């Protein structure tokens, strides 16, 4: 499947990453150490029953909705059924699952907490985001390996295009915790989020665009994915390349390169969304250009193009 | 007519390893209820589930069972649809638990399992060369949610052919937490029974091939509506379910009176069945007579991410054969279902053209599909 060019805009972005002060912070060369935990900004009851991924996603999601002008004080500026959610994460609920089997192994089923039950299903984060912000549209959780973040952005476009919702909140999140550390090793701890909507919707509500979403491809090799999204673009010129976690066999010629894995750690299912938020922030600062984001995993590689919003509105 | 056609199907569950076997078992009232044989039952109060009996050794679990079933049902569906090359075909997999059971085995028992296989992409790449794979973890509404995505790809012109699948096995974390949550251990899964005690888990997978086509082997997908309650992480919201059902009818250009068969989600939990019955009463209470209603979980268990597609395929077979399998084990039906035509104990025969299929999941996920016979 290929996704044809169409006018789809990123109108807001947010991050919940230690040491990164919002999307523009992703353009800096290094992340300061010993920074505050972004989830400290969450308030309200029931936080102790939410897993780390959910808390991170709630922060980034809130900031992206607010940045897009969709979340005001005290609530959503548009009908809840017009906003959908897609969360991308591979390791989000591993802690709940593994801590539960450990508790059962050490004693029996009575050693578990009933509050943990929803967290055994991998959609727990998307569900809390919907509950917290009143988002009643389509609600998706994509667990698609290394390409999951870029794939989630692509599914968000399909949902808007199919008319299921007017606005999509896309969140990429991975938590660092003892379970993930033992199973996977050191990882990124954070979330990034963006709001996607059609140019028409953005125009109608007077929203400001950060970037325009271009083509997406998921292919058997990195080279094919890149070739398919760049084909036909102006000289195939890339101004900023957000590269994958592992080195691809082929290189992309670009004026600038951003290695978010070097900056933040292996971000797995969050990476693609972090890349798109980085690209959107870069395009907002420069008011134009072409950004290419690529990810690759054991089963496929994905590529997504972002361009300046220019005269979109 | 032309539309989104179901051109191939594959299914596996505790009661059979093909759609035909499963449908036959359900019509005969044959249940797959048994004792879990993949873990230490001394740790649990509940000793019942609807498992697929494919472990090499009783009492010792092995990783990647879901992945194997998924490959089996995709192969069957693709073969029936005469679709030899899956490399460029989007494959959308609805699941609650992915391969989390394999993660549990590695975490607790040191069983060999590569975390790359947590989602289904790598296995389907190796087996079928597939690269357009999406693992959609949308709890127990997952396979009908995936169906909505698949139909959107076809209807927006992004694809001509899509495979939609659902799969889940039983993880100990969910089994243990369900045991912890119910006041009494369920002795059976009794959907819409006044004294229902809760859900029992089942295992299985299902896959269908969808095509933009002029003819359909199994039937047509007329609409799929999806939404989210945004209300509670586990308790359902009848209002939101009602909206999803009405939206499915509107999208298909139908009224409730057009529906001949309603495949209920029917999990046998006190809250779920109550919310579903109230919504169904509101939407179909004025239809005279209301559609036939049934549910598969009293005999298959709750097959979670696969359950929506299991129900859909049973609906398709019911329309083809004119036979509706019953719900078994209901002793006294709950008051909210009193005026509705729930098929109980024995299969019923009737001419059927349109069926509605419900699937709901944790996180307030609702998905409702309408299918029509060829």
XYZ file of C-alpha atoms in Angstrom:
687
model
C 0.000 0.000 0.000
C 1.257 3.459 -0.731
C -0.120 6.598 0.766
C -0.538 9.303 -1.831
C 0.317 12.925 -1.151
C -2.468 14.867 0.411
C -2.836 17.867 2.612
C -2.402 16.474 6.099
C -0.862 18.697 8.727
C 0.860 18.382 12.072
C -0.695 21.132 14.165
C 0.760 20.436 17.584
C 3.466 18.469 19.370
C 4.586 17.627 22.870
C 7.256 15.638 24.675
C 7.710 13.953 28.022
C 11.434 13.289 28.041
C 13.740 14.018 30.937
C 15.940 17.012 30.081
C 14.029 17.911 26.911
C 11.975 21.091 27.235
C 9.389 20.426 24.540
C 9.761 19.577 20.832
C 12.414 22.215 20.098
C 14.594 20.611 22.783
C 14.999 17.591 20.472
C 17.046 19.746 18.093
C 19.785 20.308 20.659
C 22.966 18.262 20.497
C 22.749 16.852 24.026
C 20.296 16.245 26.851
C 21.318 17.695 30.213
C 21.710 15.105 32.944
C 19.927 15.109 36.296
C 16.818 16.847 34.988
C 13.374 16.638 36.546
C 11.023 13.754 35.780
C 8.393 15.094 33.347
C 5.661 12.986 34.960
C 6.006 15.089 38.128
C 3.651 17.544 36.378
C 0.764 15.044 36.587
C -1.760 15.541 39.338
C -4.962 13.806 40.359
C -6.066 10.557 41.916
C -5.239 7.074 40.771
C -1.706 7.847 39.575
C -0.207 5.023 41.655
C -2.146 2.497 39.579
C -0.875 3.803 36.251
C 2.250 2.353 34.691
C 5.224 4.483 33.681
C 4.350 4.405 29.968
C 0.855 5.669 30.687
C 2.109 8.582 32.807
C 4.617 9.593 30.151
C 1.971 9.370 27.430
C -0.472 11.464 29.463
C 2.131 14.263 29.714
C 3.180 14.268 26.066
C -0.415 13.871 24.869
C -1.623 16.748 27.015
C 1.115 19.036 25.681
C 0.465 18.108 22.051
C -3.294 18.684 22.388
C -2.654 22.037 24.087
C -0.075 23.029 21.468
C -2.631 22.284 18.745
C -5.192 24.430 20.546
C -7.436 21.415 21.145
C -7.036 21.291 24.915
C -7.966 24.423 26.777
C -8.355 25.047 30.465
C -10.490 23.214 31.586
C -11.172 20.834 28.721
C -11.336 19.778 25.119
C -12.137 22.569 22.648
C -13.810 20.195 20.170
C -16.324 17.327 20.541
C -14.732 14.245 22.132
C -15.931 11.948 19.354
C -13.994 14.022 16.788
C -10.628 13.138 18.342
C -8.963 9.743 17.984
C -5.820 8.318 19.568
C -3.088 6.018 18.355
C -0.402 4.951 20.798
C 2.736 3.216 19.606
C 4.686 1.165 22.148
C 6.421 -2.204 22.254
C 7.403 -2.441 25.924
C 4.704 -0.296 27.563
C 3.051 -2.947 29.735
C 5.839 -5.527 30.123
C 6.302 -4.429 33.740
C 2.696 -5.176 34.741
C 2.752 -8.579 33.018
C 6.090 -9.694 34.450
C 5.539 -8.310 37.968
C 2.214 -10.163 38.065
C 3.672 -13.561 37.115
C 6.484 -13.009 39.607
C 3.965 -12.327 42.382
C 1.999 -15.467 41.449
C 5.170 -17.572 41.298
C 6.263 -16.349 44.734
C 2.870 -16.985 46.329
C -0.339 -17.453 44.311
C -3.047 -15.459 42.512
C -4.102 -13.751 45.758
C -0.754 -11.922 45.803
C -1.816 -9.828 42.788
C -3.633 -6.490 42.812
C -6.961 -6.390 40.940
C -6.066 -2.853 39.889
C -3.396 -4.350 37.630
C -5.882 -6.233 35.418
C -6.427 -3.565 32.707
C -2.651 -3.094 32.520
C -2.135 -6.665 31.297
C -3.742 -5.631 28.003
C -1.372 -3.604 25.854
C -3.952 -0.888 25.125
C -3.965 0.383 28.705
C -2.062 3.564 27.828
C -4.331 4.581 24.947
C -7.324 3.932 27.148
C -6.082 6.218 29.952
C -5.262 8.944 27.444
C -8.839 8.735 26.123
C -10.339 8.746 29.615
C -8.190 11.604 30.885
C -8.815 13.964 27.978
C -12.277 12.741 26.915
C -11.223 11.453 23.471
C -14.088 9.245 22.269
C -13.092 8.666 18.649
C -11.184 5.701 17.241
C -8.638 4.446 19.781
C -5.705 2.372 18.533
C -2.631 0.771 20.035
C 0.039 -0.214 17.588
C 2.773 -2.599 18.742
C 4.657 -3.016 15.523
C 8.301 -3.365 16.424
C 10.965 -0.897 15.316
C 8.787 0.736 12.654
C 5.809 1.119 14.978
C 6.100 4.884 15.529
C 6.152 5.802 11.844
C 3.461 3.208 11.172
C 1.284 4.833 13.854
C 1.598 8.216 12.136
C 0.560 6.534 8.902
C -2.493 4.915 10.536
C -3.462 8.282 11.989
C -3.593 9.649 8.463
C -5.752 6.716 7.312
C -8.198 7.401 10.165
C -8.556 11.086 9.241
C -8.749 10.296 5.566
C -11.436 7.664 6.082
C -13.491 10.255 7.957
C -13.467 8.351 11.266
C -12.273 11.439 13.160
C -11.209 15.023 12.431
C -8.131 15.055 14.649
C -5.717 12.267 15.631
C -3.434 12.340 18.649
C -0.370 10.169 17.949
C 1.787 9.155 20.908
C 5.011 7.157 20.871
C 6.115 5.927 24.283
C 8.547 3.498 25.884
C 9.256 3.246 29.605
C 12.568 2.485 31.281
C 11.965 0.202 34.269
C 13.666 -2.846 35.819
C 11.636 -5.334 33.729
C 12.447 -3.668 30.413
C 16.076 -3.254 31.494
C 16.390 -6.986 32.170
C 14.571 -8.132 29.025
C 15.809 -5.540 26.540
C 18.683 -3.607 28.131
C 18.983 0.146 28.586
C 16.247 2.028 26.704
C 14.740 5.420 26.133
C 12.384 6.588 28.854
C 9.843 9.011 27.504
C 7.061 9.919 25.152
C 6.487 12.211 22.199
C 3.134 13.191 20.746
C 1.708 15.055 17.800
C -1.688 16.083 16.484
C -2.590 15.306 12.892
C -5.539 16.755 10.979
C -6.478 17.711 7.461
C -5.555 21.161 6.126
C -9.246 21.832 5.750
C -9.981 21.091 9.404
C -6.984 23.133 10.543
C -8.084 26.047 8.403
C -11.659 25.894 9.669
C -10.592 26.177 13.288
C -7.775 28.616 12.645
C -4.980 26.268 13.743
C -1.315 26.922 12.962
C 0.568 24.140 11.217
C 4.081 22.987 12.149
C 4.596 20.705 9.169
C 2.904 18.850 6.344
C 2.899 15.044 6.433
C 4.217 13.547 3.214
C 4.486 9.979 2.021
C 4.943 6.899 4.177
C 6.202 3.487 3.125
C 6.867 0.203 4.946
C 9.074 -1.986 2.800
C 11.356 -5.020 2.917
C 14.506 -2.877 2.906
C 15.493 0.595 4.058
C 16.602 1.512 0.529
C 13.200 0.606 -0.945
C 11.279 2.482 1.707
C 13.420 5.595 1.193
C 13.249 5.309 -2.595
C 9.478 4.984 -2.543
C 8.848 8.031 -0.373
C 11.407 10.281 -2.061
C 10.640 9.340 -5.654
C 9.359 12.375 -7.525
C 10.219 14.879 -4.812
C 12.310 17.937 -5.721
C 15.674 16.384 -6.674
C 15.170 13.877 -3.852
C 16.676 16.617 -1.684
C 16.598 15.950 2.056
C 17.418 18.775 4.455
C 17.225 16.754 7.655
C 17.441 12.993 8.000
C 16.295 11.430 11.280
C 18.118 8.133 11.027
C 17.084 4.708 12.357
C 18.398 3.095 15.528
C 20.557 0.603 13.630
C 22.739 1.656 10.711
C 21.008 0.995 7.386
C 22.956 -0.616 4.543
C 22.346 2.468 2.453
C 22.967 6.082 3.383
C 20.692 9.028 2.796
C 22.227 12.193 1.394
C 21.074 15.048 3.578
C 22.276 18.475 4.660
C 21.784 17.594 8.307
C 21.427 14.363 10.219
C 19.828 13.707 13.592
C 20.548 10.504 15.495
C 17.882 10.468 18.179
C 19.061 7.091 19.472
C 22.444 8.605 20.311
C 20.666 11.509 22.004
C 17.998 9.594 23.954
C 18.753 5.858 23.923
C 17.033 3.080 21.952
C 13.429 4.279 21.607
C 11.869 1.210 19.900
C 8.158 1.855 19.278
C 8.466 5.510 20.294
C 11.244 6.359 17.848
C 9.152 7.148 14.784
C 6.947 9.571 16.688
C 9.971 11.206 18.351
C 11.441 11.619 14.850
C 8.279 13.232 13.481
C 8.056 15.602 16.457
C 11.723 16.482 15.926
C 11.117 17.030 12.223
C 8.044 19.154 12.850
C 9.941 21.306 15.358
C 12.817 21.693 12.869
C 10.425 22.720 10.097
C 8.634 25.174 12.398
C 11.942 26.865 13.258
C 13.071 27.100 9.643
C 9.678 27.657 8.053
C 10.334 25.059 5.369
C 12.412 22.232 3.959
C 12.193 18.458 3.656
C 12.645 16.055 6.570
C 13.014 12.301 6.139
C 12.438 9.962 9.088
C 13.400 6.302 8.784
C 13.241 3.285 11.094
C 14.121 -0.344 10.512
C 13.559 -3.616 12.295
C 13.760 -7.363 11.832
C 10.712 -7.498 9.594
C 10.663 -4.232 7.630
C 11.877 -0.665 7.273
C 9.680 2.425 7.272
C 10.161 5.908 5.884
C 8.095 9.057 6.290
C 8.530 12.504 4.744
C 7.630 15.801 6.392
C 7.757 19.147 4.630
C 7.231 22.737 5.662
C 3.638 23.757 6.192
C 4.329 26.755 3.931
C 1.150 28.165 2.484
C -0.950 25.328 3.846
C -3.260 27.612 5.755
C -23.201 -5.571 -6.127
C -19.695 -4.410 -5.413
C -18.116 -3.735 -2.050
C -15.727 -5.147 0.522
C -15.952 -8.880 0.002
C -14.854 -11.670 2.349
C -13.071 -14.014 -0.067
C -11.284 -16.408 2.239
C -11.409 -17.518 5.856
C -9.381 -19.496 8.344
C -10.063 -20.189 12.008
C -8.851 -22.231 14.940
C -10.208 -22.499 18.483
C -10.570 -25.060 21.256
C -13.509 -26.653 19.416
C -11.920 -27.031 15.989
C -9.084 -26.192 13.648
C -11.127 -24.885 10.720
C -14.209 -22.709 10.338
C -16.257 -25.761 9.347
C -15.189 -27.753 12.412
C -15.825 -24.838 14.742
C -19.263 -24.108 13.300
C -20.281 -27.760 13.474
C -19.217 -27.995 17.112
C -21.129 -24.855 18.059
C -24.308 -25.981 16.314
C -24.074 -29.310 18.136
C -23.631 -27.506 21.462
C -20.154 -28.990 21.923
C -17.942 -26.928 24.218
C -14.156 -26.696 24.372
C -14.149 -26.219 28.154
C -11.336 -28.019 29.922
C -8.512 -27.673 32.403
C -5.586 -25.353 31.667
C -2.540 -27.498 30.991
C 0.171 -24.886 30.525
C 0.771 -23.854 34.126
C 0.799 -24.831 37.802
C -2.859 -24.994 38.818
C -1.915 -25.059 42.500
C -1.498 -21.287 42.203
C -5.126 -20.676 41.209
C -8.677 -21.083 42.400
C -10.231 -21.220 38.919
C -9.367 -24.425 37.022
C -11.195 -23.914 33.749
C -10.378 -22.531 30.323
C -10.970 -23.226 26.635
C -7.498 -24.118 25.372
C -6.111 -25.411 22.143
C -4.488 -28.725 23.028
C -1.234 -28.447 21.096
C 1.491 -28.404 23.743
C 4.116 -31.108 23.285
C 3.971 -32.067 26.956
C 1.137 -31.698 29.467
C 1.802 -29.045 32.120
C 4.784 -27.502 30.325
C 4.100 -24.402 28.254
C 6.027 -23.397 25.160
C 6.445 -19.969 23.514
C 5.015 -18.747 20.210
C 1.759 -20.715 20.200
C -0.232 -17.644 19.075
C 2.222 -17.035 16.247
C 1.758 -20.610 14.984
C -2.041 -20.341 15.000
C -1.844 -17.011 13.245
C 0.286 -18.514 10.473
C -2.176 -21.420 10.199
C -5.283 -19.242 9.795
C -3.629 -16.800 7.397
C -2.444 -19.670 5.237
C -5.948 -21.170 5.175
C -7.634 -17.855 4.360
C -5.137 -16.984 1.636
C -5.431 -20.448 0.070
C -9.211 -20.218 -0.045
C -8.997 -16.758 -1.624
C -6.402 -18.052 -4.116
C -3.958 -15.430 -2.952
C -0.503 -16.929 -3.415
C 1.677 -13.868 -2.837
C 1.287 -11.991 0.448
C 4.387 -9.807 0.123
C 2.526 -6.607 -0.685
C -0.747 -7.404 1.072
C -1.531 -5.436 4.253
C -2.030 -7.920 7.107
C -3.725 -6.407 10.153
C -3.668 -8.485 13.327
C -5.941 -7.728 16.237
C -4.707 -9.039 19.574
C -4.996 -8.360 23.277
C -1.792 -10.031 24.422
C 0.528 -10.290 21.398
C 3.212 -12.842 22.441
C 3.175 -11.665 26.062
C 2.752 -15.283 27.224
C 6.147 -15.990 25.658
C 7.581 -12.987 27.538
C 6.212 -14.451 30.796
C 7.922 -17.771 30.059
C 11.235 -16.062 29.388
C 10.954 -13.751 32.414
C 9.951 -16.381 34.957
C 11.301 -19.659 33.583
C 14.219 -18.557 31.427
C 12.616 -20.053 28.309
C 14.318 -18.940 25.104
C 12.300 -16.171 23.417
C 13.477 -13.256 21.262
C 11.662 -9.998 22.148
C 11.594 -9.166 18.415
C 8.832 -11.798 18.144
C 6.552 -9.943 20.574
C 4.743 -8.556 17.548
C 3.859 -10.758 14.601
C 5.746 -8.985 11.809
C 8.975 -11.022 11.862
C 7.192 -14.403 11.799
C 4.918 -13.359 8.916
C 7.901 -11.957 7.014
C 9.698 -15.300 7.315
C 6.660 -17.423 6.540
C 4.925 -15.394 3.829
C 7.431 -12.671 2.865
C 4.853 -10.184 4.191
C 6.087 -6.645 4.930
C 2.835 -4.695 5.378
C 2.046 -6.186 8.771
C 0.388 -4.225 11.586
C -0.060 -5.655 15.074
C -3.002 -3.787 16.565
C -3.253 -4.389 20.326
C -6.849 -3.316 20.843
C -7.891 -5.666 23.607
C -10.965 -7.821 23.052
C -12.327 -5.529 20.340
C -9.069 -5.912 18.399
C -10.013 -8.056 15.421
C -13.138 -6.021 14.601
C -11.111 -2.846 15.098
C -8.580 -4.317 12.643
C -11.499 -5.061 10.316
C -12.437 -1.372 10.425
C -8.872 -0.419 9.456
C -8.850 -2.993 6.670
C -12.127 -1.731 5.230
C -10.806 1.841 5.427
C -7.735 0.871 3.390
C -9.957 -0.639 0.710
C -12.582 2.101 0.730
C -10.011 4.932 0.550
C -8.257 3.177 -2.321
C -5.022 2.550 -0.402
C -5.302 -1.219 -1.024
C -7.359 -3.678 -3.083
C -6.751 -6.723 -0.926
C -6.247 -6.872 2.849
C -5.935 -9.728 5.327
C -7.528 -9.125 8.722
C -6.735 -11.516 11.541
C -7.139 -11.928 15.268
C -5.228 -14.089 17.717
C -4.745 -14.681 21.437
C -3.626 -17.355 23.847
C -3.904 -17.326 27.630
C -1.294 -15.536 29.687
C -0.872 -16.318 33.363
C -0.974 -12.651 34.314
C -4.484 -12.255 32.894
C -5.595 -15.667 34.164
C -4.359 -14.885 37.683
C -5.795 -11.375 37.765
C -9.214 -12.536 36.547
C -9.133 -15.159 39.285
C -8.299 -12.377 41.751
C -11.100 -10.106 40.507
C -14.142 -12.408 40.515
C -15.861 -12.924 43.875
C -16.430 -16.607 43.025
C -14.635 -18.786 40.497
C -16.863 -19.271 37.407
C -17.939 -22.908 36.916
C -18.853 -22.180 33.287
C -19.134 -19.192 30.971
C -22.840 -18.317 31.085
C -23.574 -15.260 28.961
C -26.686 -13.325 30.020
C -27.465 -15.725 32.874
C -28.829 -14.054 36.013
C -26.220 -15.906 38.081
C -23.254 -15.440 35.715
C -19.996 -15.297 37.630
C -17.536 -14.079 35.062
C -15.591 -14.831 31.945
C -13.351 -17.809 31.228
C -10.518 -17.396 28.773
C -10.278 -19.157 25.444
C -7.588 -19.500 22.809
C -7.694 -19.174 19.084
C -7.135 -17.295 15.880
C -9.096 -16.270 12.808
C -8.240 -14.605 9.510
C -10.179 -13.347 6.521
C -9.170 -12.052 3.119
C -10.967 -8.839 2.145
C -11.135 -7.645 -1.441
C -12.743 -4.856 -3.322
C -14.747 -7.170 -5.558
C -17.917 -7.879 -7.476
C -18.530 -11.246 -5.866
C -17.921 -12.689 -2.435
C -17.372 -16.236 -1.249
C -18.347 -15.727 2.395
C -20.164 -12.409 2.425
C -19.853 -8.641 2.404
C -18.684 -6.293 5.099
C -21.312 -3.591 5.004
C -19.926 -1.400 7.801
C -17.712 -1.322 10.850
C -18.180 1.340 13.524
C -15.572 1.916 16.226
C -15.342 4.245 19.194
C -14.040 4.568 22.738
C -16.034 5.129 25.933
C -13.334 7.356 27.463
C -14.987 6.368 30.720
C -13.277 3.548 32.659
C -10.284 1.221 32.058
C -12.363 -1.955 32.427
C -16.065 -1.231 33.055
C -18.149 -0.739 29.892
C -20.459 2.173 29.121
C -23.861 1.256 27.665
C -24.321 4.729 26.153
C -21.194 4.452 24.082
C -22.030 0.896 22.955
C -25.429 2.149 21.789
C -23.740 4.902 19.761
C -21.427 2.372 18.089
C -24.352 0.095 17.138
C -26.374 2.954 15.698
C -23.345 4.207 13.813
C -22.790 0.762 12.265
C -26.394 0.802 11.015
C -26.119 4.347 9.668
C -22.855 3.593 7.869
C -24.496 0.561 6.235
C -27.654 2.512 5.399
C -29.809 0.185 7.514
C -32.210 0.294 10.409
C -32.226 -2.126 13.372
C -35.239 -3.889 11.834
C -33.053 -4.986 8.888
C -30.755 -7.069 11.084
C -31.669 -10.774 11.091
C -28.964 -12.063 13.417
C -27.067 -10.383 16.233
C -23.804 -11.959 17.371
C -23.483 -10.654 20.918
C -20.127 -10.144 22.611
C -21.603 -11.962 25.656
C -18.628 -12.526 27.953
C -20.572 -13.774 30.973
C -19.211 -11.055 33.251
C -21.821 -9.216 35.342
C -20.984 -5.722 34.050
C -20.318 -6.481 30.370
C -23.478 -8.461 29.792
C -25.568 -5.897 31.601
C -24.233 -3.001 29.514
C -24.575 -4.955 26.272
C -28.120 -6.115 27.097
C -29.222 -2.592 27.963
C -27.830 -1.197 24.703
C -29.320 -4.015 22.657
C -32.667 -3.466 24.358
C -32.530 0.202 23.504
C -31.556 -0.302 19.856
C -33.611 -3.427 19.052
C -36.417 -3.250 21.627
C -38.792 -1.662 19.092
C -38.138 -4.222 16.345
C -40.944 -6.747 16.056
C -39.727 -9.370 16.102
C -36.194 -8.491 17.278
C -33.374 -10.298 15.441
C -32.195 -13.727 16.526
C -29.397 -13.313 19.049
C -26.592 -15.654 19.992
C -23.036 -15.642 21.327
C -20.182 -18.113 20.945
C -18.246 -17.753 24.202
C -20.142 -20.358 26.254
C -18.420 -22.950 24.019
C -15.214 -21.235 22.800
C -14.388 -19.186 25.900
C -13.384 -15.586 25.440
C -10.873 -15.709 22.620
C -10.027 -12.059 23.278
C -8.404 -10.393 20.253
C -9.713 -13.186 18.014
C -13.245 -13.199 19.409
C -14.713 -10.527 17.119
C -13.613 -12.352 13.977
C -14.679 -15.715 15.432
C -18.157 -14.253 15.934
C -18.155 -12.721 12.468
C -17.212 -16.010 10.814
C -19.910 -17.857 12.753
C -22.386 -15.209 11.564
C -21.287 -15.757 7.980
C -21.694 -19.535 8.323
C -25.102 -19.073 9.970
C -26.280 -16.982 7.024
C -24.919 -19.529 4.539
C -26.469 -22.554 6.230
C -29.547 -20.959 7.804
C -28.543 -22.430 11.170
C -27.861 -20.391 14.297
C -25.778 -22.036 17.013
C -27.119 -21.629 20.549
C -25.768 -20.226 23.782
C -25.405 -23.128 26.210
C -25.454 -23.270 29.999
C -27.864 -20.399 30.601
C -30.228 -21.435 33.395
C -32.234 -18.268 33.927
C -31.808 -15.440 31.458
C -31.289 -11.959 32.888
C -34.303 -9.614 32.923
C -32.732 -7.157 30.466
C -32.747 -9.886 27.800
C -36.299 -11.057 28.505
C -38.041 -9.705 25.403
C -35.142 -10.516 23.071
C -34.763 -13.691 21.004
C -31.680 -15.344 22.506
C -31.034 -18.754 20.938
C -30.525 -21.190 23.837
C -29.455 -24.851 24.136
C -30.509 -25.933 20.626
C -29.614 -24.496 17.234
C -32.374 -22.626 15.399
C -33.001 -22.569 11.649
C -34.047 -19.465 9.722
C -33.432 -17.558 6.515
C -30.859 -14.832 7.272
C -29.488 -12.018 5.149
C -27.843 -9.483 7.467
C -25.921 -9.974 10.689
C -24.508 -7.577 13.228
C -21.390 -8.538 15.196
C -20.389 -6.921 18.493
C -16.928 -6.861 20.069
C -15.972 -4.812 23.098
C -12.718 -4.539 24.990
C -10.940 -3.136 28.001
C -10.350 0.560 27.795
C -13.919 1.122 26.605
C -13.181 -0.049 23.067
C -16.300 -0.770 21.034
C -16.464 -2.227 17.541
C -19.631 -3.203 15.702
C -19.719 -4.740 12.230
C -22.567 -5.469 9.837
C -22.097 -8.317 7.358
C -24.332 -9.516 4.542
C -24.508 -12.955 2.971
C -23.241 -13.307 -0.627
